[in-house]
Amino acid sequence: MAKDSPKFAILGTGNSGQTFAADIALKGYPVNLAEVPQFETSLMAIKEKGGIEISGDAGNGFAKLNMITTDIKEAIKGVDIIIIGGSAFAHEPFSKALLDDFEEGQFIVFTSNFGALRFHKWLKEAGVTTQVTPIETMSLLYATRAVEPGVVNCIGVKDHLPVAALPASRTQDFLDKIGPVFPQFTAADNVWLTSVNNLNPIVHPPMVLFNAGRIESTGGQGWNLYADGATESVAKIMQAMDQERMSLVEPVSTRGFSFKDAFENLYKSYSIGKKSLSETLRQSPIHGNPVFPAPSSVDTRYINEDLPFGLSPWSSIGRMWDVPTPNVDAVIRVASTMLGVNFFVDGLSAENLGIDGMSPEDVKAMIE
């Protein structure tokens, strides 16, 4: 390994955190895996095993890690790239806990959900002057599940994944650093595309809401959310929402792509060449895999993450820019009623992103 090869810290021990840690370590790069003390059960199980066993379409084998710790500040010392390996709920606590501990030149990677814009806002509010660059990927690189702490099964890896830095002028610096590790990463226009072109909020909430009766009557047993739930009628809802989402992409980024084209764009190696969105989702060799069962409840991350960090901010931005989002709003309203949570209030807003009152031109100038 070259002297200038990147060193990594993975924060979080969820599905993505364990997969990132194992995959990177098996490629020969130093990896520190860290978790906060209140969620240390999985971390301690991994520590007892001495590492992570991974199989599937990413690395295969037993990955030994450089450090396994609950001291997240120690974990990021001397590393080049920090990856938040958890859900969108982990973005804020990890970031704010480390505001005084980042080092010059570090990159911190978020999986979509406006992580980069929010991080930029937190740095500014805290008066942090250290040059640490937020990076955002359009989605998670892997389709993966942790079978148990320290055992990961990766079902699929995207052929390419758009990523961007904030500011976008630093994207190439990041790609130069991480390219040997993840050649799948490609430059996106900016972090607007990586957040507003996130496709999870388009696909997950409609499938859950419009299959709610089946979910509650079966507890998610005996069927697959994609293979059985992505019917033509449900797909029509997704496509209507997607048109509204694309209307929010276009004022700030020119390279967004529709949900219908997403499978061919991101998963070319798994292409099944189906004509309709419903056929593609129902026959996907990745999403129809038994390792991804239907949720046992409508109170699932497909709702409680994809709405507040996806649909809610899109709706807020649409109101700010007078871009109608009636289908997105309808899904938010139905989900709010089902779960007893007002996602219009409790989800992210333009204010939370630090762009309240800004025009598309203002936002573009800020992030580029």
mmCIF file of C-alpha atoms in Angstrom:
data_model
loop_
_atom_site.group_PDB
_atom_site.id
_atom_site.type_symbol
_atom_site.label_atom_id
_atom_site.label_comp_id
_atom_site.label_asym_id
_atom_site.label_seq_id
_atom_site.Cartn_x
_atom_site.Cartn_y
_atom_site.Cartn_z
ATOM 1 C CA MET A 1 0.000 0.000 0.000
ATOM 2 C CA ALA A 2 1.374 3.416 -0.993
ATOM 3 C CA LYS A 3 2.318 5.897 1.712
ATOM 4 C CA ASP A 4 -0.385 8.300 0.581
ATOM 5 C CA SER A 5 -3.115 5.633 0.568
ATOM 6 C CA PRO A 6 -6.194 6.797 2.479
ATOM 7 C CA LYS A 7 -6.953 5.803 6.053
ATOM 8 C CA PHE A 8 -10.597 5.415 7.062
ATOM 9 C CA ALA A 9 -12.847 5.821 10.074
ATOM 10 C CA ILE A 10 -16.310 4.264 9.876
ATOM 11 C CA LEU A 11 -18.772 5.663 12.419
ATOM 12 C CA GLY A 12 -21.715 3.386 13.123
ATOM 13 C CA THR A 13 -22.209 -0.373 13.143
ATOM 14 C CA GLY A 14 -25.399 -0.749 11.138
ATOM 15 C CA ASN A 15 -25.699 -2.637 7.859
ATOM 16 C CA SER A 16 -23.796 -0.003 5.899
ATOM 17 C CA GLY A 17 -21.149 0.668 8.551
ATOM 18 C CA GLN A 18 -20.174 -2.977 8.869
ATOM 19 C CA THR A 19 -20.161 -3.453 5.093
ATOM 20 C CA PHE A 20 -18.006 -0.393 4.445
ATOM 21 C CA ALA A 21 -15.566 -1.423 7.176
ATOM 22 C CA ALA A 22 -15.200 -5.006 5.951
ATOM 23 C CA ASP A 23 -15.040 -4.179 2.246
ATOM 24 C CA ILE A 24 -12.432 -1.437 2.687
ATOM 25 C CA ALA A 25 -10.311 -3.503 5.074
ATOM 26 C CA LEU A 26 -10.245 -6.482 2.691
ATOM 27 C CA LYS A 27 -8.981 -4.127 -0.009
ATOM 28 C CA GLY A 28 -5.962 -3.500 2.198
ATOM 29 C CA TYR A 29 -6.691 -0.107 3.744
ATOM 30 C CA PRO A 30 -6.578 0.751 7.472
ATOM 31 C CA VAL A 31 -10.053 1.015 8.973
ATOM 32 C CA ASN A 32 -11.116 2.287 12.398
ATOM 33 C CA LEU A 33 -14.653 1.235 13.338
ATOM 34 C CA ALA A 34 -16.368 3.274 16.038
ATOM 35 C CA GLU A 35 -19.742 3.456 17.720
ATOM 36 C CA VAL A 36 -21.121 5.629 20.503
ATOM 37 C CA PRO A 37 -21.259 3.919 23.938
ATOM 38 C CA GLN A 38 -25.073 3.716 24.063
ATOM 39 C CA PHE A 39 -25.027 1.488 20.952
ATOM 40 C CA GLU A 40 -21.935 -0.530 21.775
ATOM 41 C CA THR A 41 -23.546 -4.006 21.840
ATOM 42 C CA SER A 42 -22.872 -4.692 18.148
ATOM 43 C CA LEU A 43 -19.422 -3.153 18.384
ATOM 44 C CA MET A 44 -18.441 -5.370 21.300
ATOM 45 C CA ALA A 45 -19.646 -8.466 19.439
ATOM 46 C CA ILE A 46 -17.468 -7.448 16.480
ATOM 47 C CA LYS A 47 -14.536 -6.832 18.797
ATOM 48 C CA GLU A 48 -14.976 -10.268 20.348
ATOM 49 C CA LYS A 49 -14.901 -11.855 16.880
ATOM 50 C CA GLY A 50 -11.811 -9.818 16.022
ATOM 51 C CA GLY A 51 -13.344 -8.359 12.866
ATOM 52 C CA ILE A 52 -16.127 -8.809 10.323
ATOM 53 C CA GLU A 53 -16.947 -11.748 8.048
ATOM 54 C CA ILE A 54 -18.343 -10.539 4.720
ATOM 55 C CA SER A 55 -19.732 -12.478 1.766
ATOM 56 C CA GLY A 56 -21.554 -11.666 -1.450
ATOM 57 C CA ASP A 57 -20.930 -9.106 -4.160
ATOM 58 C CA ALA A 58 -18.496 -6.904 -2.232
ATOM 59 C CA GLY A 59 -15.423 -8.380 -0.520
ATOM 60 C CA ASN A 60 -15.416 -11.986 0.622
ATOM 61 C CA GLY A 61 -13.549 -13.123 3.699
ATOM 62 C CA PHE A 62 -12.711 -12.134 7.245
ATOM 63 C CA ALA A 63 -11.759 -8.481 7.629
ATOM 64 C CA LYS A 64 -9.478 -7.484 10.486
ATOM 65 C CA LEU A 65 -9.818 -3.861 11.502
ATOM 66 C CA ASN A 66 -7.182 -1.411 12.684
ATOM 67 C CA MET A 67 -9.291 -0.176 15.617
ATOM 68 C CA ILE A 68 -12.654 -1.072 17.176
ATOM 69 C CA THR A 69 -13.685 1.540 19.721
ATOM 70 C CA THR A 70 -16.420 3.572 21.394
ATOM 71 C CA ASP A 71 -14.121 6.607 21.394
ATOM 72 C CA ILE A 72 -15.198 8.295 18.187
ATOM 73 C CA LYS A 73 -12.758 11.161 18.683
ATOM 74 C CA GLU A 74 -9.854 8.719 18.863
ATOM 75 C CA ALA A 75 -11.182 6.895 15.809
ATOM 76 C CA ILE A 76 -10.916 9.918 13.504
ATOM 77 C CA LYS A 77 -7.376 10.913 14.526
ATOM 78 C CA GLY A 78 -5.017 10.800 11.587
ATOM 79 C CA VAL A 79 -7.544 9.433 9.100
ATOM 80 C CA ASP A 80 -8.278 10.911 5.700
ATOM 81 C CA ILE A 81 -11.863 9.834 5.130
ATOM 82 C CA ILE A 82 -14.656 9.531 7.701
ATOM 83 C CA ILE A 83 -17.764 7.628 6.638
ATOM 84 C CA ILE A 84 -21.030 7.877 8.574
ATOM 85 C CA GLY A 85 -22.117 4.246 8.436
ATOM 86 C CA GLY A 86 -25.618 4.610 9.774
ATOM 87 C CA SER A 87 -29.028 6.026 8.926
ATOM 88 C CA ALA A 88 -29.779 9.714 8.407
ATOM 89 C CA PHE A 89 -30.548 9.937 12.119
ATOM 90 C CA ALA A 90 -26.812 9.399 12.784
ATOM 91 C CA HIS A 91 -25.668 12.389 10.727
ATOM 92 C CA GLU A 92 -26.299 15.043 13.344
ATOM 93 C CA PRO A 93 -25.109 13.342 16.567
ATOM 94 C CA PHE A 94 -21.858 12.078 15.062
ATOM 95 C CA SER A 95 -21.121 15.381 13.327
ATOM 96 C CA LYS A 96 -21.839 17.634 16.283
ATOM 97 C CA ALA A 97 -19.891 15.395 18.673
ATOM 98 C CA LEU A 98 -16.789 15.848 16.512
ATOM 99 C CA LEU A 99 -16.980 19.530 15.549
ATOM 100 C CA ASP A 100 -13.933 20.407 17.680
ATOM 101 C CA ASP A 101 -11.938 17.342 16.659
ATOM 102 C CA PHE A 102 -11.807 17.341 12.882
ATOM 103 C CA GLU A 103 -8.392 17.709 11.271
ATOM 104 C CA GLU A 104 -7.354 19.825 8.305
ATOM 105 C CA GLY A 105 -8.033 18.203 4.967
ATOM 106 C CA GLN A 106 -10.356 15.464 6.169
ATOM 107 C CA PHE A 107 -13.406 14.374 4.185
ATOM 108 C CA ILE A 108 -16.624 13.235 5.872
ATOM 109 C CA VAL A 109 -19.022 11.126 3.792
ATOM 110 C CA PHE A 110 -22.813 11.129 4.166
ATOM 111 C CA THR A 111 -25.310 8.945 2.347
ATOM 112 C CA SER A 112 -27.664 11.491 0.759
ATOM 113 C CA ASN A 113 -30.530 12.980 2.832
ATOM 114 C CA PHE A 114 -29.044 16.498 2.737
ATOM 115 C CA GLY A 115 -26.169 15.444 4.999
ATOM 116 C CA ALA A 116 -23.657 17.751 3.316
ATOM 117 C CA LEU A 117 -25.835 20.874 3.446
ATOM 118 C CA ARG A 118 -26.714 20.247 7.083
ATOM 119 C CA PHE A 119 -23.069 19.627 7.990
ATOM 120 C CA HIS A 120 -22.110 22.878 6.279
ATOM 121 C CA LYS A 121 -24.740 24.661 8.377
ATOM 122 C CA TRP A 122 -23.505 23.049 11.628
ATOM 123 C CA LEU A 123 -19.890 24.047 10.916
ATOM 124 C CA LYS A 124 -20.927 27.616 10.231
ATOM 125 C CA GLU A 125 -23.091 27.875 13.350
ATOM 126 C CA ALA A 126 -20.284 26.469 15.532
ATOM 127 C CA GLY A 127 -17.676 28.783 14.017
ATOM 128 C CA VAL A 128 -15.463 25.868 12.944
ATOM 129 C CA THR A 129 -12.695 27.019 10.599
ATOM 130 C CA THR A 130 -10.965 23.660 10.108
ATOM 131 C CA GLN A 131 -11.077 22.642 6.459
ATOM 132 C CA VAL A 132 -13.140 19.483 6.618
ATOM 133 C CA THR A 133 -15.117 18.771 3.463
ATOM 134 C CA PRO A 134 -18.549 17.138 3.501
ATOM 135 C CA ILE A 135 -19.102 14.565 0.767
ATOM 136 C CA GLU A 136 -22.482 13.184 -0.192
ATOM 137 C CA THR A 137 -23.357 10.062 -2.158
ATOM 138 C CA MET A 138 -26.680 9.815 -3.964
ATOM 139 C CA SER A 139 -27.489 6.585 -2.165
ATOM 140 C CA LEU A 140 -25.776 3.706 -0.404
ATOM 141 C CA LEU A 141 -23.216 1.881 -2.544
ATOM 142 C CA TYR A 142 -24.376 -1.508 -1.315
ATOM 143 C CA ALA A 143 -27.562 -3.516 -1.034
ATOM 144 C CA THR A 144 -26.574 -5.265 2.166
ATOM 145 C CA ARG A 145 -27.667 -6.768 5.453
ATOM 146 C CA ALA A 146 -25.804 -7.585 8.649
ATOM 147 C CA VAL A 147 -26.881 -11.149 9.457
ATOM 148 C CA GLU A 148 -25.560 -10.602 12.981
ATOM 149 C CA PRO A 149 -22.910 -8.313 14.468
ATOM 150 C CA GLY A 150 -19.704 -9.136 12.624
ATOM 151 C CA VAL A 151 -21.359 -11.140 9.812
ATOM 152 C CA VAL A 152 -22.433 -9.310 6.627
ATOM 153 C CA ASN A 153 -24.122 -10.488 3.436
ATOM 154 C CA CYS A 154 -23.816 -8.017 0.543
ATOM 155 C CA ILE A 155 -26.448 -8.744 -2.108
ATOM 156 C CA GLY A 156 -25.450 -6.088 -4.633
ATOM 157 C CA VAL A 157 -23.030 -3.270 -5.405
ATOM 158 C CA LYS A 158 -23.889 -0.366 -7.686
ATOM 159 C CA ASP A 159 -21.882 -0.122 -10.909
ATOM 160 C CA HIS A 160 -21.529 3.599 -10.436
ATOM 161 C CA LEU A 161 -22.696 6.054 -7.815
ATOM 162 C CA PRO A 162 -22.790 9.866 -8.161
ATOM 163 C CA VAL A 163 -20.987 11.727 -5.361
ATOM 164 C CA ALA A 164 -20.269 15.392 -4.739
ATOM 165 C CA ALA A 165 -18.365 17.590 -2.337
ATOM 166 C CA LEU A 166 -19.535 20.832 -0.804
ATOM 167 C CA PRO A 167 -18.216 22.912 -2.433
ATOM 168 C CA ALA A 168 -18.358 21.002 -5.724
ATOM 169 C CA SER A 169 -14.913 22.382 -6.585
ATOM 170 C CA ARG A 170 -13.486 19.790 -4.165
ATOM 171 C CA THR A 171 -15.242 16.768 -5.670
ATOM 172 C CA GLN A 172 -12.295 15.806 -7.861
ATOM 173 C CA ASP A 173 -9.904 16.006 -4.893
ATOM 174 C CA PHE A 174 -12.081 13.466 -3.105
ATOM 175 C CA LEU A 175 -12.342 11.195 -6.134
ATOM 176 C CA ASP A 176 -8.564 11.260 -6.569
ATOM 177 C CA LYS A 177 -8.186 10.140 -2.961
ATOM 178 C CA ILE A 178 -10.869 7.433 -2.909
ATOM 179 C CA GLY A 179 -10.778 6.293 -6.540
ATOM 180 C CA PRO A 180 -8.491 3.275 -5.957
ATOM 181 C CA VAL A 181 -10.840 2.084 -3.185
ATOM 182 C CA PHE A 182 -14.198 2.787 -4.838
ATOM 183 C CA PRO A 183 -13.910 3.211 -8.618
ATOM 184 C CA GLN A 184 -17.730 3.147 -8.691
ATOM 185 C CA PHE A 185 -17.831 6.709 -7.365
ATOM 186 C CA THR A 186 -18.386 9.275 -10.131
ATOM 187 C CA ALA A 187 -18.666 13.047 -10.014
ATOM 188 C CA ALA A 188 -22.132 14.530 -9.582
ATOM 189 C CA ASP A 189 -22.857 18.172 -10.415
ATOM 190 C CA ASN A 190 -23.209 19.086 -6.769
ATOM 191 C CA VAL A 191 -24.781 17.976 -3.488
ATOM 192 C CA TRP A 192 -28.182 19.146 -4.675
ATOM 193 C CA LEU A 193 -28.263 16.260 -7.108
ATOM 194 C CA THR A 194 -27.074 13.736 -4.513
ATOM 195 C CA SER A 195 -29.908 14.682 -2.155
ATOM 196 C CA VAL A 196 -32.811 15.500 -4.450
ATOM 197 C CA ASN A 197 -31.957 12.615 -6.795
ATOM 198 C CA ASN A 198 -32.095 10.177 -3.870
ATOM 199 C CA LEU A 199 -34.584 7.548 -5.014
ATOM 200 C CA ASN A 200 -35.454 5.839 -1.716
ATOM 201 C CA PRO A 201 -38.184 8.360 -0.801
ATOM 202 C CA ILE A 202 -39.824 7.681 -4.164
ATOM 203 C CA VAL A 203 -39.931 3.905 -3.902
ATOM 204 C CA HIS A 204 -40.233 3.027 -0.199
ATOM 205 C CA PRO A 205 -43.118 5.096 1.243
ATOM 206 C CA PRO A 206 -45.676 4.281 -1.499
ATOM 207 C CA MET A 207 -44.953 0.559 -1.280
ATOM 208 C CA VAL A 208 -45.425 0.597 2.489
ATOM 209 C CA LEU A 209 -48.495 2.829 2.594
ATOM 210 C CA PHE A 210 -50.343 1.100 -0.236
ATOM 211 C CA ASN A 211 -49.520 -2.336 1.134
ATOM 212 C CA ALA A 212 -50.295 -1.369 4.741
ATOM 213 C CA GLY A 213 -53.147 -3.845 5.137
ATOM 214 C CA ARG A 214 -50.985 -6.746 4.026
ATOM 215 C CA ILE A 215 -48.080 -5.633 6.207
ATOM 216 C CA GLU A 216 -50.267 -5.444 9.313
ATOM 217 C CA SER A 217 -52.162 -8.666 8.666
ATOM 218 C CA THR A 218 -49.031 -10.735 7.950
ATOM 219 C CA GLY A 219 -46.399 -8.944 10.024
ATOM 220 C CA GLY A 220 -44.374 -8.885 6.820
ATOM 221 C CA GLN A 221 -44.092 -12.673 6.713
ATOM 222 C CA GLY A 222 -44.334 -14.768 3.554
ATOM 223 C CA TRP A 223 -43.878 -12.088 0.915
ATOM 224 C CA ASN A 224 -41.451 -9.509 -0.453
ATOM 225 C CA LEU A 225 -42.158 -5.777 -0.539
ATOM 226 C CA TYR A 226 -40.658 -5.304 -4.006
ATOM 227 C CA ALA A 227 -41.574 -8.573 -5.708
ATOM 228 C CA ASP A 228 -45.152 -8.517 -4.425
ATOM 229 C CA GLY A 229 -45.834 -4.895 -3.492
ATOM 230 C CA ALA A 230 -44.566 -2.865 -6.471
ATOM 231 C CA THR A 231 -47.679 -3.377 -8.578
ATOM 232 C CA GLU A 232 -48.554 -1.233 -11.594
ATOM 233 C CA SER A 233 -50.909 0.981 -9.564
ATOM 234 C CA VAL A 234 -48.309 1.590 -6.859
ATOM 235 C CA ALA A 235 -45.691 2.306 -9.526
ATOM 236 C CA LYS A 236 -47.976 4.993 -11.002
ATOM 237 C CA ILE A 237 -47.837 6.818 -7.661
ATOM 238 C CA MET A 238 -44.040 6.568 -7.648
ATOM 239 C CA GLN A 239 -43.787 8.000 -11.158
ATOM 240 C CA ALA A 240 -46.081 10.919 -10.355
ATOM 241 C CA MET A 241 -43.962 11.710 -7.278
ATOM 242 C CA ASP A 242 -40.842 11.347 -9.371
ATOM 243 C CA GLN A 243 -41.971 13.980 -11.866
ATOM 244 C CA GLU A 244 -42.400 16.419 -9.003
ATOM 245 C CA ARG A 245 -38.985 15.522 -7.604
ATOM 246 C CA MET A 246 -37.348 16.105 -11.003
ATOM 247 C CA SER A 247 -38.892 19.594 -11.055
ATOM 248 C CA LEU A 248 -36.885 20.322 -7.894
ATOM 249 C CA VAL A 249 -33.643 18.894 -9.309
ATOM 250 C CA GLU A 250 -33.580 20.859 -12.531
ATOM 251 C CA PRO A 251 -33.195 24.445 -11.228
ATOM 252 C CA VAL A 252 -29.889 23.592 -9.498
ATOM 253 C CA SER A 253 -28.487 20.483 -11.211
ATOM 254 C CA THR A 254 -28.547 19.391 -14.851
ATOM 255 C CA ARG A 255 -27.725 15.691 -14.551
ATOM 256 C CA GLY A 256 -30.584 14.218 -12.591
ATOM 257 C CA PHE A 257 -32.208 11.064 -13.892
ATOM 258 C CA SER A 258 -35.687 9.686 -13.471
ATOM 259 C CA PHE A 259 -36.567 6.767 -11.238
ATOM 260 C CA LYS A 260 -37.552 4.730 -14.303
ATOM 261 C CA ASP A 261 -33.964 5.010 -15.583
ATOM 262 C CA ALA A 262 -32.318 4.463 -12.199
ATOM 263 C CA PHE A 263 -31.885 0.701 -12.406
ATOM 264 C CA GLU A 264 -30.062 0.864 -15.728
ATOM 265 C CA ASN A 265 -27.962 3.793 -14.512
ATOM 266 C CA LEU A 266 -26.881 2.363 -11.172
ATOM 267 C CA TYR A 267 -27.141 -1.416 -11.535
ATOM 268 C CA LYS A 268 -26.086 -2.118 -15.133
ATOM 269 C CA SER A 269 -24.514 -5.445 -14.183
ATOM 270 C CA TYR A 270 -27.875 -6.657 -12.886
ATOM 271 C CA SER A 271 -29.940 -5.348 -15.792
ATOM 272 C CA ILE A 272 -33.108 -7.238 -16.616
ATOM 273 C CA GLY A 273 -34.231 -4.899 -19.417
ATOM 274 C CA LYS A 274 -37.856 -4.653 -18.364
ATOM 275 C CA LYS A 275 -40.041 -2.014 -19.968
ATOM 276 C CA SER A 276 -42.153 -0.910 -17.016
ATOM 277 C CA LEU A 277 -41.068 0.360 -13.627
ATOM 278 C CA SER A 278 -43.287 -2.191 -11.920
ATOM 279 C CA GLU A 279 -41.694 -5.082 -13.831
ATOM 280 C CA THR A 280 -38.221 -3.840 -13.004
ATOM 281 C CA LEU A 281 -38.925 -3.579 -9.286
ATOM 282 C CA ARG A 282 -40.845 -6.840 -9.021
ATOM 283 C CA GLN A 283 -38.227 -8.854 -10.910
ATOM 284 C CA SER A 284 -35.072 -7.212 -9.560
ATOM 285 C CA PRO A 285 -32.580 -9.925 -8.529
ATOM 286 C CA ILE A 286 -31.371 -7.622 -5.745
ATOM 287 C CA HIS A 287 -34.515 -6.141 -4.259
ATOM 288 C CA GLY A 288 -36.534 -9.333 -4.562
ATOM 289 C CA ASN A 289 -33.925 -11.288 -2.612
ATOM 290 C CA PRO A 290 -35.370 -13.054 0.471
ATOM 291 C CA VAL A 291 -32.796 -11.285 2.647
ATOM 292 C CA PHE A 292 -34.926 -8.137 2.153
ATOM 293 C CA PRO A 293 -38.338 -9.169 3.538
ATOM 294 C CA ALA A 294 -41.371 -6.947 3.817
ATOM 295 C CA PRO A 295 -41.338 -4.794 6.967
ATOM 296 C CA SER A 296 -43.198 -6.146 9.982
ATOM 297 C CA SER A 297 -44.905 -2.789 10.631
ATOM 298 C CA VAL A 298 -45.757 0.418 8.793
ATOM 299 C CA ASP A 299 -43.562 2.158 11.386
ATOM 300 C CA THR A 300 -40.440 1.216 9.440
ATOM 301 C CA ARG A 301 -37.347 3.097 8.329
ATOM 302 C CA TYR A 302 -38.940 3.116 4.874
ATOM 303 C CA ILE A 303 -41.317 5.675 6.403
ATOM 304 C CA ASN A 304 -39.646 7.129 9.502
ATOM 305 C CA GLU A 305 -36.385 7.861 7.631
ATOM 306 C CA ASP A 306 -37.427 8.397 4.012
ATOM 307 C CA LEU A 307 -40.188 10.873 4.879
ATOM 308 C CA PRO A 308 -38.531 13.277 7.341
ATOM 309 C CA PHE A 309 -35.177 13.285 5.510
ATOM 310 C CA GLY A 310 -36.508 12.959 1.958
ATOM 311 C CA LEU A 311 -40.104 13.811 1.148
ATOM 312 C CA SER A 312 -40.478 16.456 3.873
ATOM 313 C CA PRO A 313 -37.595 18.681 2.709
ATOM 314 C CA TRP A 314 -38.656 18.236 -0.926
ATOM 315 C CA SER A 315 -42.125 19.474 -0.014
ATOM 316 C CA SER A 316 -40.662 22.397 1.928
ATOM 317 C CA ILE A 317 -38.427 23.386 -0.998
ATOM 318 C CA GLY A 318 -41.368 23.103 -3.387
ATOM 319 C CA ARG A 319 -43.396 25.541 -1.270
ATOM 320 C CA MET A 320 -40.444 27.928 -1.096
ATOM 321 C CA TRP A 321 -39.950 27.941 -4.886
ATOM 322 C CA ASP A 322 -43.625 27.635 -5.872
ATOM 323 C CA VAL A 323 -43.010 24.197 -7.404
ATOM 324 C CA PRO A 324 -46.178 22.093 -6.910
ATOM 325 C CA THR A 325 -45.660 18.705 -5.220
ATOM 326 C CA PRO A 326 -49.246 17.417 -4.751
ATOM 327 C CA ASN A 327 -48.428 13.693 -4.904
ATOM 328 C CA VAL A 328 -45.445 14.014 -2.585
ATOM 329 C CA ASP A 329 -47.619 16.014 -0.207
ATOM 330 C CA ALA A 330 -50.398 13.414 -0.376
ATOM 331 C CA VAL A 331 -48.009 10.624 0.616
ATOM 332 C CA ILE A 332 -46.690 12.735 3.494
ATOM 333 C CA ARG A 333 -50.250 13.434 4.664
ATOM 334 C CA VAL A 334 -51.326 9.776 4.533
ATOM 335 C CA ALA A 335 -48.161 8.635 6.345
ATOM 336 C CA SER A 336 -48.648 11.339 8.976
ATOM 337 C CA THR A 337 -52.177 10.087 9.640
ATOM 338 C CA MET A 338 -51.141 6.426 9.787
ATOM 339 C CA LEU A 339 -48.226 6.969 12.149
ATOM 340 C CA GLY A 340 -49.663 9.855 14.168
ATOM 341 C CA VAL A 341 -46.697 12.086 13.283
ATOM 342 C CA ASN A 342 -46.919 15.377 11.407
ATOM 343 C CA PHE A 343 -44.064 14.913 8.964
ATOM 344 C CA PHE A 344 -44.685 18.382 7.523
ATOM 345 C CA VAL A 345 -43.590 19.736 10.916
ATOM 346 C CA ASP A 346 -41.268 17.022 12.211
ATOM 347 C CA GLY A 347 -39.355 16.493 8.953
ATOM 348 C CA LEU A 348 -36.504 18.598 7.599
ATOM 349 C CA SER A 349 -37.326 21.972 6.118
ATOM 350 C CA ALA A 350 -35.496 24.485 3.960
ATOM 351 C CA GLU A 351 -34.541 26.246 7.197
ATOM 352 C CA ASN A 352 -32.892 23.080 8.556
ATOM 353 C CA LEU A 353 -30.830 22.909 5.367
ATOM 354 C CA GLY A 354 -29.612 26.487 5.694
ATOM 355 C CA ILE A 355 -31.285 27.610 2.455
ATOM 356 C CA ASP A 356 -34.472 29.257 3.726
ATOM 357 C CA GLY A 357 -35.416 32.184 1.485
ATOM 358 C CA MET A 358 -32.732 31.398 -1.084
ATOM 359 C CA SER A 359 -33.421 31.207 -4.810
ATOM 360 C CA PRO A 360 -32.186 28.296 -6.950
ATOM 361 C CA GLU A 361 -29.431 30.565 -8.209
ATOM 362 C CA ASP A 362 -28.381 31.404 -4.633
ATOM 363 C CA VAL A 363 -28.262 27.717 -3.699
ATOM 364 C CA LYS A 364 -26.250 26.810 -6.778
ATOM 365 C CA ALA A 365 -23.737 29.565 -6.082
ATOM 366 C CA MET A 366 -23.346 28.422 -2.456
ATOM 367 C CA ILE A 367 -22.704 24.747 -3.209
ATOM 368 C CA GLU A 368 -20.438 25.098 -6.219
#
